[in-house]
Short mmCIF file of C-alpha atoms and ligand atoms in Angstrom, two decimals:
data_model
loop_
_atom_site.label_atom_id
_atom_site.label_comp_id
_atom_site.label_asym_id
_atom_site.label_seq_id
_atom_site.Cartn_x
_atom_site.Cartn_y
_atom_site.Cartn_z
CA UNK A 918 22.25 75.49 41.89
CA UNK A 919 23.74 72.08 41.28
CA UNK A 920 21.82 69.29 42.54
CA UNK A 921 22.37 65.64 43.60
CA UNK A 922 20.98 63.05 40.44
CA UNK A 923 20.75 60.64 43.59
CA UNK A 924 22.57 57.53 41.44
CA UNK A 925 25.46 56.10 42.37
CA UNK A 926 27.50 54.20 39.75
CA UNK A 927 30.34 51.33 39.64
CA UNK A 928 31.80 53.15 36.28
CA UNK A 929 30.82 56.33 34.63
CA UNK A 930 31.87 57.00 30.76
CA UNK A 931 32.32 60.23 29.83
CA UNK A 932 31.22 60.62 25.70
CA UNK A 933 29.70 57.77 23.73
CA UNK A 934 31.64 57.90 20.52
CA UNK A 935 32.98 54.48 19.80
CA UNK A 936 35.90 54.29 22.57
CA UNK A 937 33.13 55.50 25.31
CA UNK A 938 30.94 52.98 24.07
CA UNK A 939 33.32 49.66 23.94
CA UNK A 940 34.40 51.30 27.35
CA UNK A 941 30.46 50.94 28.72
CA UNK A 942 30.22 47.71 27.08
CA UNK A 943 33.33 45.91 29.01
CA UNK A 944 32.31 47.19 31.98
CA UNK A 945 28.89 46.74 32.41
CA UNK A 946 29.29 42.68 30.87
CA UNK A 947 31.17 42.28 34.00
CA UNK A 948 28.13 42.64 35.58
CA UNK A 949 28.83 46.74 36.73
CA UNK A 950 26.46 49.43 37.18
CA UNK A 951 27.64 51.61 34.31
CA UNK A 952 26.31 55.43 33.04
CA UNK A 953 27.61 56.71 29.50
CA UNK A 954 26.90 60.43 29.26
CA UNK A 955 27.06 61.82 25.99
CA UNK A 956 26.18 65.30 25.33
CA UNK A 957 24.84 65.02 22.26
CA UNK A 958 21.46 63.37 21.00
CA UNK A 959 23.26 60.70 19.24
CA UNK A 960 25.74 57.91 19.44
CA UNK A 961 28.77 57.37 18.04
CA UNK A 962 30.79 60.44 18.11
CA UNK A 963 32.77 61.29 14.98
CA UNK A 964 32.06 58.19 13.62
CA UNK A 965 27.95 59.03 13.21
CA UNK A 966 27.16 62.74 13.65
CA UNK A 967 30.78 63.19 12.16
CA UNK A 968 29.79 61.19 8.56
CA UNK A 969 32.58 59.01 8.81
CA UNK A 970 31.95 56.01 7.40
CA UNK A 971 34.78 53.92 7.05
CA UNK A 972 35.98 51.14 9.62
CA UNK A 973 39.59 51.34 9.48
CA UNK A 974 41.05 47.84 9.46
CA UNK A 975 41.75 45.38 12.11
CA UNK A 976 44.65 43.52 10.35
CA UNK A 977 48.54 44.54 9.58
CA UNK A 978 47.39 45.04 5.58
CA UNK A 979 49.82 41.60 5.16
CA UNK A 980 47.07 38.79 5.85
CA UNK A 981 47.12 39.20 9.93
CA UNK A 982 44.64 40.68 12.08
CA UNK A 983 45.60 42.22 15.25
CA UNK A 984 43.00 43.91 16.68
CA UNK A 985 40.12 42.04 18.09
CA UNK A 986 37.87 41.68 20.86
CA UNK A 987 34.68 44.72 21.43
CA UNK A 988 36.52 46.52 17.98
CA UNK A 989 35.90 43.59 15.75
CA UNK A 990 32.42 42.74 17.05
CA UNK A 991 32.11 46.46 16.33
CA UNK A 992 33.02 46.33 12.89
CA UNK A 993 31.21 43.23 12.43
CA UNK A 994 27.74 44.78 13.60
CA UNK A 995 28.49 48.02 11.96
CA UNK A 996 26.99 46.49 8.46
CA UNK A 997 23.72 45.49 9.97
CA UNK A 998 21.20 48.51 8.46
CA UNK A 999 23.58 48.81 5.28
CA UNK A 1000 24.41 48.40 1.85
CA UNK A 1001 28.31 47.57 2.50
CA UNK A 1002 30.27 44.01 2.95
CA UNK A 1003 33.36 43.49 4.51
CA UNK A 1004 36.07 40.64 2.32
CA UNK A 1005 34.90 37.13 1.93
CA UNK A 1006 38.97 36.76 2.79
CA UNK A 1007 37.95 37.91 6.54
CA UNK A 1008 34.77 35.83 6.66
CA UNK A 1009 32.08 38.46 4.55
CA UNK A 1010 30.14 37.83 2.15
CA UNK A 1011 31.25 36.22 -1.62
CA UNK A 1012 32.30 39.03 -3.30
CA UNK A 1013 32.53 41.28 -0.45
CA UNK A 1014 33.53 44.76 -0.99
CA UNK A 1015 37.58 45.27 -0.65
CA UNK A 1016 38.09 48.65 0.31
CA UNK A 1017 41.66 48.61 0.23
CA UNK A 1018 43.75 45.74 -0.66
CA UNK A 1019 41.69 43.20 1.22
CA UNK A 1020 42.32 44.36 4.54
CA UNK A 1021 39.99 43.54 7.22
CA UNK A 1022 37.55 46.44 7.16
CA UNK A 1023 34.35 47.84 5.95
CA UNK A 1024 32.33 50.90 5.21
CA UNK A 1025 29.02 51.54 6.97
CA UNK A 1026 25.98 53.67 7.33
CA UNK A 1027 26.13 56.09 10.26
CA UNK A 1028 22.47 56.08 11.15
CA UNK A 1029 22.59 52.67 10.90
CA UNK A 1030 25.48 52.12 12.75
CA UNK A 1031 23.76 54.50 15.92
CA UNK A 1032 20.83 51.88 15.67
CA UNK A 1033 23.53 48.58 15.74
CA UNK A 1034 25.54 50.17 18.95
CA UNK A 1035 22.39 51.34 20.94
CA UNK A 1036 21.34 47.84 20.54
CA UNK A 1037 24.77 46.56 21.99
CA UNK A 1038 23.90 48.89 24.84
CA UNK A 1039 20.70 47.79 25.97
CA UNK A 1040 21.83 44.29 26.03
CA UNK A 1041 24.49 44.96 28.26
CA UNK A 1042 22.11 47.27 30.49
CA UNK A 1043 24.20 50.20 30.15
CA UNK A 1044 22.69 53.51 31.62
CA UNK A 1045 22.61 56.01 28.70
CA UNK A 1046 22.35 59.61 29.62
CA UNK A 1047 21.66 61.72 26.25
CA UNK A 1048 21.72 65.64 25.79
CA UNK A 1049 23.73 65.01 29.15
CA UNK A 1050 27.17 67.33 29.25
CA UNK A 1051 30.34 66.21 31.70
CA UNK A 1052 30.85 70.20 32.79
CA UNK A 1053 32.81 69.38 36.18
CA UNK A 1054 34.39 67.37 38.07
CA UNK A 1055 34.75 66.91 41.88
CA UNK A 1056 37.79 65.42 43.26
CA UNK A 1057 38.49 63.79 47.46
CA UNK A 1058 41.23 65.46 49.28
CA UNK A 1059 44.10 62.78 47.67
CA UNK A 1060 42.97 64.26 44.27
CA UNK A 1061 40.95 61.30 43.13
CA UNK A 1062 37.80 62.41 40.82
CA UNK A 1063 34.71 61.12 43.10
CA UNK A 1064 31.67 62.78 40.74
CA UNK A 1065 30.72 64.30 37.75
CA UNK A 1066 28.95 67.38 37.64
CA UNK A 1067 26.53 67.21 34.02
CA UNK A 1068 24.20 69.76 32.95
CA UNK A 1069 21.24 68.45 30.94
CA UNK A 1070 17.50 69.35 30.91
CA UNK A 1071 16.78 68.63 34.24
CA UNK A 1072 19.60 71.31 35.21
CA UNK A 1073 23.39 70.79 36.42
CA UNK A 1074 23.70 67.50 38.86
CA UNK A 1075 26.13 66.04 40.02
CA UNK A 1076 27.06 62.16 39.77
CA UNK A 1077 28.88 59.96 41.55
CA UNK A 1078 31.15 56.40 40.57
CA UNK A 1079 34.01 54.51 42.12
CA UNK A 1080 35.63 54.96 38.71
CA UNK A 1081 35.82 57.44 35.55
CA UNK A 1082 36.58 56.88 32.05
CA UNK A 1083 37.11 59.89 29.38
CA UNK A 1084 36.25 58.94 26.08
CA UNK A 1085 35.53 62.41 25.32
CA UNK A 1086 38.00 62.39 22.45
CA UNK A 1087 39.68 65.56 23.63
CA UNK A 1088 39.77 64.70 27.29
CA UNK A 1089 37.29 67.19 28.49
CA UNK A 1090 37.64 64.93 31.73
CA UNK A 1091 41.41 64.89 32.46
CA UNK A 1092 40.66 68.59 31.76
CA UNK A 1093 38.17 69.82 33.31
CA UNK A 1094 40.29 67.93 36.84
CA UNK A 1095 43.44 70.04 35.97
CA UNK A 1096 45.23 67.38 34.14
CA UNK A 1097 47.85 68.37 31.38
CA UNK A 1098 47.39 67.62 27.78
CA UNK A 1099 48.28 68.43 24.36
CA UNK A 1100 47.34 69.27 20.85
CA UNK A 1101 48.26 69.01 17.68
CA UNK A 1102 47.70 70.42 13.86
CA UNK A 1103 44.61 69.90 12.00
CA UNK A 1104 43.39 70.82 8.33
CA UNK A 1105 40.19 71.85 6.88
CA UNK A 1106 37.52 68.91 6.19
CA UNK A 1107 34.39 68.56 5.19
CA UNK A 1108 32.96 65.02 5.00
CA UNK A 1109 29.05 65.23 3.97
CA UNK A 1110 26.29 63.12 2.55
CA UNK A 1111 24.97 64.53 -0.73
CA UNK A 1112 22.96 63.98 -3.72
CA UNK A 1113 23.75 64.15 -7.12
CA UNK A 1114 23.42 62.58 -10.13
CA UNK A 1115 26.91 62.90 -12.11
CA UNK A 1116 29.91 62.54 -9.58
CA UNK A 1117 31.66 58.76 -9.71
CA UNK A 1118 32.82 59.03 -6.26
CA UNK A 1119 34.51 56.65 -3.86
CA UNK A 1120 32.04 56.84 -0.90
CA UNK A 1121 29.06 55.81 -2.34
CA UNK A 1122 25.58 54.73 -0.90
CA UNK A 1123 23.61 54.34 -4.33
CA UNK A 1124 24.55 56.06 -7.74
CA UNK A 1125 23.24 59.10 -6.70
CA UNK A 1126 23.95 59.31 -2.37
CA UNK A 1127 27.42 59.60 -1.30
CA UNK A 1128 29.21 60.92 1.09
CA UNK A 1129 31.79 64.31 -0.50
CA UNK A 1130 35.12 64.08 1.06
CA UNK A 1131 36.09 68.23 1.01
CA UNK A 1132 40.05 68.74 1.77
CA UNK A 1133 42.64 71.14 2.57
CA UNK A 1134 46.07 70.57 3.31
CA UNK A 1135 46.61 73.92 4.88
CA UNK A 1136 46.72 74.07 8.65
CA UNK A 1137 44.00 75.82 10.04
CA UNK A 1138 44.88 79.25 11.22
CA UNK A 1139 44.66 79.09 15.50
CA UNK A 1140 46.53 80.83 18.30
CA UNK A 1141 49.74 78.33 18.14
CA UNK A 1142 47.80 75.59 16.58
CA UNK A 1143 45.64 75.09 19.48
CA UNK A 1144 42.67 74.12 18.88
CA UNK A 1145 41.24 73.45 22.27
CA UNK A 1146 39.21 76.47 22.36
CA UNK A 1147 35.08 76.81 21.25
CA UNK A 1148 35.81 79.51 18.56
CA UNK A 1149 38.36 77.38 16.84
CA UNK A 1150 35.56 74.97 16.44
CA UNK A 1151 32.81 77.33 15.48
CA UNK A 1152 34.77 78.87 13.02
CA UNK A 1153 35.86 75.46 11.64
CA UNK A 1154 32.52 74.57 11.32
CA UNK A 1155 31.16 77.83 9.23
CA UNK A 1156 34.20 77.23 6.94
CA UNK A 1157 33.77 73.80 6.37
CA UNK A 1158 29.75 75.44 5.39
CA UNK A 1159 31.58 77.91 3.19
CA UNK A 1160 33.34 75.69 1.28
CA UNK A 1161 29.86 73.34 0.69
CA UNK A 1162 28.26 76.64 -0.25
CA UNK A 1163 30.69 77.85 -2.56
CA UNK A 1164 31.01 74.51 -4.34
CA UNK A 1165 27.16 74.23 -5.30
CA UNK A 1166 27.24 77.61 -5.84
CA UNK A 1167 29.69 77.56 -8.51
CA UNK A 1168 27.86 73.74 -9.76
CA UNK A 1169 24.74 75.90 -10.78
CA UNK A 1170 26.33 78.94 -11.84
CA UNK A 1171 28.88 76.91 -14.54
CA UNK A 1172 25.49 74.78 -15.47
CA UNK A 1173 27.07 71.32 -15.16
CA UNK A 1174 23.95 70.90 -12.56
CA UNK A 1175 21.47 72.30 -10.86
CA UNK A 1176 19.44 72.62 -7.58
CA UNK A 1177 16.79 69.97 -8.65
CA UNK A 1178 19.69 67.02 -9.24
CA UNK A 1179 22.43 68.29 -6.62
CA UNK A 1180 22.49 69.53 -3.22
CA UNK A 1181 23.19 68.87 0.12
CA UNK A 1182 21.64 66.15 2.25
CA UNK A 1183 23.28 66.34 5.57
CA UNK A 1184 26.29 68.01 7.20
CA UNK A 1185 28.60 66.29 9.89
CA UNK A 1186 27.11 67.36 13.42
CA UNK A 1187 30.40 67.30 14.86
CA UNK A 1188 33.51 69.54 13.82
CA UNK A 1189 35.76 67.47 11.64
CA UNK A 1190 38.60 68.07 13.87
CA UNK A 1191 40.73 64.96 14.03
CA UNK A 1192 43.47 65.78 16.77
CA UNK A 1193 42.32 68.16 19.64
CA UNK A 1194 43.70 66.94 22.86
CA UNK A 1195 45.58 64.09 23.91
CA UNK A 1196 46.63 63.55 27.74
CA UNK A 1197 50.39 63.33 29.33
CA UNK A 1198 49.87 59.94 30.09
CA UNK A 1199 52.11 57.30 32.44
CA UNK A 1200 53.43 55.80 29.31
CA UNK A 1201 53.27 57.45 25.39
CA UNK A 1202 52.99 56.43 22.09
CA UNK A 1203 55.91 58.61 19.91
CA UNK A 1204 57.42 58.17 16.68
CA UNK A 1205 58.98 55.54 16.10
CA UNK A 1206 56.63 52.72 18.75
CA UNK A 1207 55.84 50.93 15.72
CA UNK A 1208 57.22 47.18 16.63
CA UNK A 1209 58.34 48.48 19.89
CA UNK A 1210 58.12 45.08 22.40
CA UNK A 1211 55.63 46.92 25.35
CA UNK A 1212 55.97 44.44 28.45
CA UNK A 1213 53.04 46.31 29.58
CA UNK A 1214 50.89 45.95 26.27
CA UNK A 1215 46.85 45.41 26.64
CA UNK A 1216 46.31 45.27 22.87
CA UNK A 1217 47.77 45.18 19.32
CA UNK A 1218 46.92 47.82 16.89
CA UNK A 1219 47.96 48.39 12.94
CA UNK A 1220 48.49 51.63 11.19
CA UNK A 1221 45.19 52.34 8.77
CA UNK A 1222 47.78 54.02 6.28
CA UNK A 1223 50.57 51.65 5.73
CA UNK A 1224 50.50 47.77 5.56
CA UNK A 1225 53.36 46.29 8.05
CA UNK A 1226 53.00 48.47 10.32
CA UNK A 1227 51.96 47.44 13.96
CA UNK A 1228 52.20 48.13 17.66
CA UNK A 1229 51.59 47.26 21.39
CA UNK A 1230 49.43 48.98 23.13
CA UNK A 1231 51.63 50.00 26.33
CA UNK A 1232 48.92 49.99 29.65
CA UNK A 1233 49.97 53.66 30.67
CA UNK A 1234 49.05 55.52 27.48
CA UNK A 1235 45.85 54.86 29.08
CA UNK A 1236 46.42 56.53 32.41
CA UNK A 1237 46.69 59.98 32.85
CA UNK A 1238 50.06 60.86 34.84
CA UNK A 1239 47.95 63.68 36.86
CA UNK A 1240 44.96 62.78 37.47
CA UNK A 1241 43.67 60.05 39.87
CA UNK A 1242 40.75 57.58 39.41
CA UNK A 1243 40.24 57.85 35.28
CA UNK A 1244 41.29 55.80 32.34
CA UNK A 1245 41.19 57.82 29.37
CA UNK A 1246 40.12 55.68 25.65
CA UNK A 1247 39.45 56.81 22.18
CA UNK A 1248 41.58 59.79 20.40
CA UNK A 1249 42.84 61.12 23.48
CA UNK A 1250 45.03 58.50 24.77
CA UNK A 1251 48.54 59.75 25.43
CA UNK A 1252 50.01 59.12 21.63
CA UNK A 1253 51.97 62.22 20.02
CA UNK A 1254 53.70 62.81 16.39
CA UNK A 1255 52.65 60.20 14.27
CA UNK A 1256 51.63 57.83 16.53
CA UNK A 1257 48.48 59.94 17.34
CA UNK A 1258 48.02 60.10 13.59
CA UNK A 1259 47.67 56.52 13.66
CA UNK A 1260 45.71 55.79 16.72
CA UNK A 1261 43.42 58.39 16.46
CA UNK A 1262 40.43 56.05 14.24
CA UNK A 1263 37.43 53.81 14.64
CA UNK A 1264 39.17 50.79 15.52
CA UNK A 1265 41.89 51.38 17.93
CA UNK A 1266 39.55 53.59 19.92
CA UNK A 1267 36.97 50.80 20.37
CA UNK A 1268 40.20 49.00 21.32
CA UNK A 1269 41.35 50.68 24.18
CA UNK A 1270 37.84 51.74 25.19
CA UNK A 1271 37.52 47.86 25.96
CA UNK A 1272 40.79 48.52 28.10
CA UNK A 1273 39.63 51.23 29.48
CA UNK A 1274 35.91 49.53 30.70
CA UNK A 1275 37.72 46.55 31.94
CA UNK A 1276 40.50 48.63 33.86
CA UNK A 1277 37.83 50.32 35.65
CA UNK A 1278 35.85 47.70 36.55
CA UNK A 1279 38.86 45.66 37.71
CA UNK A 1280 39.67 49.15 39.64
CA UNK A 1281 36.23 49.03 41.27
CA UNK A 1282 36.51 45.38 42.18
CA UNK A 1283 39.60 45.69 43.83
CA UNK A 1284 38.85 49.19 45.44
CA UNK A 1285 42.60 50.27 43.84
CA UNK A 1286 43.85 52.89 41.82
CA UNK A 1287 44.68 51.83 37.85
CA UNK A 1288 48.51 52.38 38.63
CA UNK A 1289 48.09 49.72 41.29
CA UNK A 1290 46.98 47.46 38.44
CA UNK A 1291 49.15 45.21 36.33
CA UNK A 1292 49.16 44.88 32.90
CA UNK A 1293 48.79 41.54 32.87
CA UNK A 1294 46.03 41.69 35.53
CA UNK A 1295 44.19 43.22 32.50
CA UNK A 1296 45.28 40.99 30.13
CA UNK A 1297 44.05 37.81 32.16
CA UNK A 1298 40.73 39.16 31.96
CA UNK A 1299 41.04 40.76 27.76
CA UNK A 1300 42.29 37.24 26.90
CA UNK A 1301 38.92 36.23 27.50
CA UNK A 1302 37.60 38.23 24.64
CA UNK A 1303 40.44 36.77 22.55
CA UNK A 1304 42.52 39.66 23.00
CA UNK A 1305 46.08 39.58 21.72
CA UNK A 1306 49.02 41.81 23.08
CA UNK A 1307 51.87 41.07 21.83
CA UNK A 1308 53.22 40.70 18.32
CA UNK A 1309 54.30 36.74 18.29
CA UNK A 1310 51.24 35.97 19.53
CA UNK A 1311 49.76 36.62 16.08
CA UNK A 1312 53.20 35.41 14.69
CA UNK A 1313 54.42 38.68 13.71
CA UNK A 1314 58.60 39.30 14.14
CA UNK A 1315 59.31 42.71 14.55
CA UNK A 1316 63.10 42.14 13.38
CA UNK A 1317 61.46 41.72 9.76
CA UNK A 1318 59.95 45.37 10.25
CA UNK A 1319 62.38 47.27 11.82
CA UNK A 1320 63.55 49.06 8.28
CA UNK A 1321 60.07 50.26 7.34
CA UNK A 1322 61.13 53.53 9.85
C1 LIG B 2318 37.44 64.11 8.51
C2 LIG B 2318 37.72 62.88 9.30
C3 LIG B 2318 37.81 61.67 8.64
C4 LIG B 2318 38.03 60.50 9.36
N1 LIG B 2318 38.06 59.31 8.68
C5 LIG B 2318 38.12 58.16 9.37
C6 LIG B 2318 37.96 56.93 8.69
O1 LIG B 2318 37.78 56.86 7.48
N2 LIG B 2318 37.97 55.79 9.45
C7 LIG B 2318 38.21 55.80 10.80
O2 LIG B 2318 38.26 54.74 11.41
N3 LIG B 2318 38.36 56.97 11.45
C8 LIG B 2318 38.29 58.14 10.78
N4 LIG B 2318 38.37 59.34 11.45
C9 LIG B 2318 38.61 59.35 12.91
C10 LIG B 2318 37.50 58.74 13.74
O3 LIG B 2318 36.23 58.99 13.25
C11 LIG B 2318 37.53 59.24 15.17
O4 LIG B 2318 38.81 59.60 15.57
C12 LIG B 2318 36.99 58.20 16.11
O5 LIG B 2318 35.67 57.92 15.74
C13 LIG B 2318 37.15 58.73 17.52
O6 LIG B 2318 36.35 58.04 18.43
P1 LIG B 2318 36.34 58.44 19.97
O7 LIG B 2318 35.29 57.63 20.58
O8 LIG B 2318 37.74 58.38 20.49
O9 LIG B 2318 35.99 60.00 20.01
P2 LIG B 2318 34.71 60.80 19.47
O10 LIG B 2318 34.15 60.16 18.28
O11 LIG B 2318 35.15 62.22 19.41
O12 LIG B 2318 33.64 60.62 20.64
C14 LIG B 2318 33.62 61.44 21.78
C15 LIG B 2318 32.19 61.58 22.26
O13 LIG B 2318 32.20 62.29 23.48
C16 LIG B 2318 31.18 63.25 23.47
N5 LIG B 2318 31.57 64.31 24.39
C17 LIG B 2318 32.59 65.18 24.27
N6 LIG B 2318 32.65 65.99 25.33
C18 LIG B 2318 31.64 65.61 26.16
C19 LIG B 2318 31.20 66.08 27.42
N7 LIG B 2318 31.79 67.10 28.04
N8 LIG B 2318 30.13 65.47 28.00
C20 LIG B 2318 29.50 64.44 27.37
N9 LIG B 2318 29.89 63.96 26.16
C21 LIG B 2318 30.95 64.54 25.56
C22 LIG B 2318 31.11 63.69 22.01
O14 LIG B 2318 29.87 64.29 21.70
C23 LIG B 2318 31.33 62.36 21.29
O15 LIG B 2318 30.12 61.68 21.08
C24 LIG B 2318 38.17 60.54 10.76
C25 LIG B 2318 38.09 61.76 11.44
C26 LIG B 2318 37.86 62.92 10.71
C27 LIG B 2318 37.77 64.23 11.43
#
């Protein structure tokens, strides 16, 4: 039986990883009635119950920083219950830990990053729904998603908003209402917090806690690739356990340790999957959008591998092209080939979950669908969390880029 929750919200975010929550965050400071569900019993996403620990940076890796707004407060919190500093050169502290080559990012603790973004929540008044799963959707007769249904201890209910976001990070939203999307390759990973005396590694909490960074760069083996399906993920998970049991394993057995010194602490609660689904959106990110002018661009971004490399954020990557009343935010904005690769981190989902929150509540406001909304309509109000859009606002020329393709 599916039951009424009897609440009505403005906005309801679907997944409170880092895009859901900037999404909640820009919505409900404009005053809205806001719900983030989040199936899980934690915030964060990938970035907490994933182990990932490292906010990617907001600058171009040549002395300019592009992203701002909800991502940088983000970062800026992120170091509040930890041992880690961001550079003195972006205003941390003397002596500030450079992670790589000065750019404008930091590590952080993922429990103590849950406790920092749950506090951003409250203040804001956002309606948190843990343990709470987006199953369904429910959709008017012009096709635009009306409700949720969630399942959650109390049973399966159904809730209603004037507006959606999915910050799912493999929109489970634009899915579940029939919308197309696609996937991509991923590789074995296992990120995961261990102790142990001897290893000099890069991820370090003290001498002896770190997080292990386990790799393969072998695809893993799916139906096509796709990894949209729940066995892909289980048995990604039990390998990723494999490969921490046969490492210890062989530690002890070789007798350069043993169980008393090393051993596991905590494994990622989320698969390690980096690219599941993206949606078909109005607009796309592709190859080659580095320094592509966007006229519709809500936000700047810069590739976490390679300094000099930056783009607009065009508005539609943000719409799904079949599905009505949802923004989509986080990993699973319409961005293919290697522009997914370089979208799909910390701080270009907390980004254009900003976008997202503001789109909807600007959707709400003016009882419209988010095609009916300019860019620049957002950008009026994202300029008011200093926001920039477009590369010579930052005083970035894209002709001095164009040869890094
Ligand atoms: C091994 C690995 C290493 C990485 N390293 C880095 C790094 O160093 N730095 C960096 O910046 N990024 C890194 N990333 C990427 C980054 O962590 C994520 O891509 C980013 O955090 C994605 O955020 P998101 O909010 O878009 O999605 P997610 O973090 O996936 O959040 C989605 C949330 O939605 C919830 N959800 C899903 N479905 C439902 C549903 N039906 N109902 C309710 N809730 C739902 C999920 O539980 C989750 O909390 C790494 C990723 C991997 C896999």
């Amino acid at each position: 039986m599916i039951f009424d929750f009897q609440k009505k919200y403005d906005i309801a975010v679907a997944g409170a990883g880092v895009a859901g929550i900037a999404a909640a965050l820009a919505a409900a400071r404009r005053g809205h009635k806001v719900v983030l569900l989040e199936k899980q019993m934690l915030i964060g996403g990938l970035a907490t119950s994933g182990l990932i620990y490292i906010y990617l940076p907001l600058c171009d890796g040549q002395g300019t920083q592009v992203t701002f707004g909800i991502s940088e407060e983000m970062l800026r919190t992120s170091i509040e219950f930890s041992p880690f500093d961001f550079p003195e050169k972006w205003g941390g502290k003397v002596g500030g830990r450079d992670l790589r080559g000065n750019r404008y990012d930091c590590c952080f603790s993922p429990a103590g990053m849950i406790l920092s973004l749950d506090d951003l929540l409250r203040e804001a008044g956002v309606d948190l729904w843990l343990d709470s799963r987006v199953c369904a959707v429910q959709k008017a007769n012009d096709g635009k998603v009306t409700a949720l249904e969630v399942e959650n201890c109390s049973g399966r209910g159904v809730i209603h908003a004037g507006y959606f976001v999915d910050a799912t990070g493999d929109a489970t939203l634009v899915r579940r209402a029939g919308g197309k999307t696609e996937t991509a390759e991923n590789r074995h990973t296992l990120w995961m917090i261990q102790r142990s005396p001897a290893e000099k590694l890069v991820y370090h909490f003290t001498d002896q806690i770190h997080i292990i960074p386990f790799g393969s760069a072998e695809p893993i083996r799916t139906v096509n690739g796709d990894v949209r399906q729940a066995d892909v993920h289980t048995d990604f998970i039990r390998t990723s356990w494999n490969t921490a049991r046969e490492y210890y394993r062989e530690s002890y057995r070789s007798g350069k340790t043993d169980r008393y010194k090393h051993y596991p602490l905590h494994l990622p609660a989320m698969a390690q999957l980096r690219k599941i689904a993206c949606i078909k959106g109005v607009e796309t990110l592709e190859d080659g959008s580095e320094w592509q002018r966007f006229d519709s661009s809500v936000g700047l971004y810069a590739d976490w591998r390679r300094p000099g490399k930056v783009y607009e954020t065009p508005y539609g990557a943000l719409i799904p092209a079949d599905v009505k009343g949802v923004y989509v935010a986080g990993r699973c904005i319409s961005a293919v080939g290697d522009a997914w690769e370089s979208y799909r981190v910390i701080p270009s989902a907390a980004m254009t979950g900003e976008v997202a929150g503001v789109g909807a509540a600007l959707a709400v406001e003016r009882k419209c669908d988010a095609t009916e909304l300019t860019a620049e309509q957002l950008r009026t109000e994202l300029r008011k969390n200093n926001f920039k859009f477009h590369f010579e606002e930052v005083g970035l020329n894209p002709a001095e880029h164009n040869n890094i393709k």
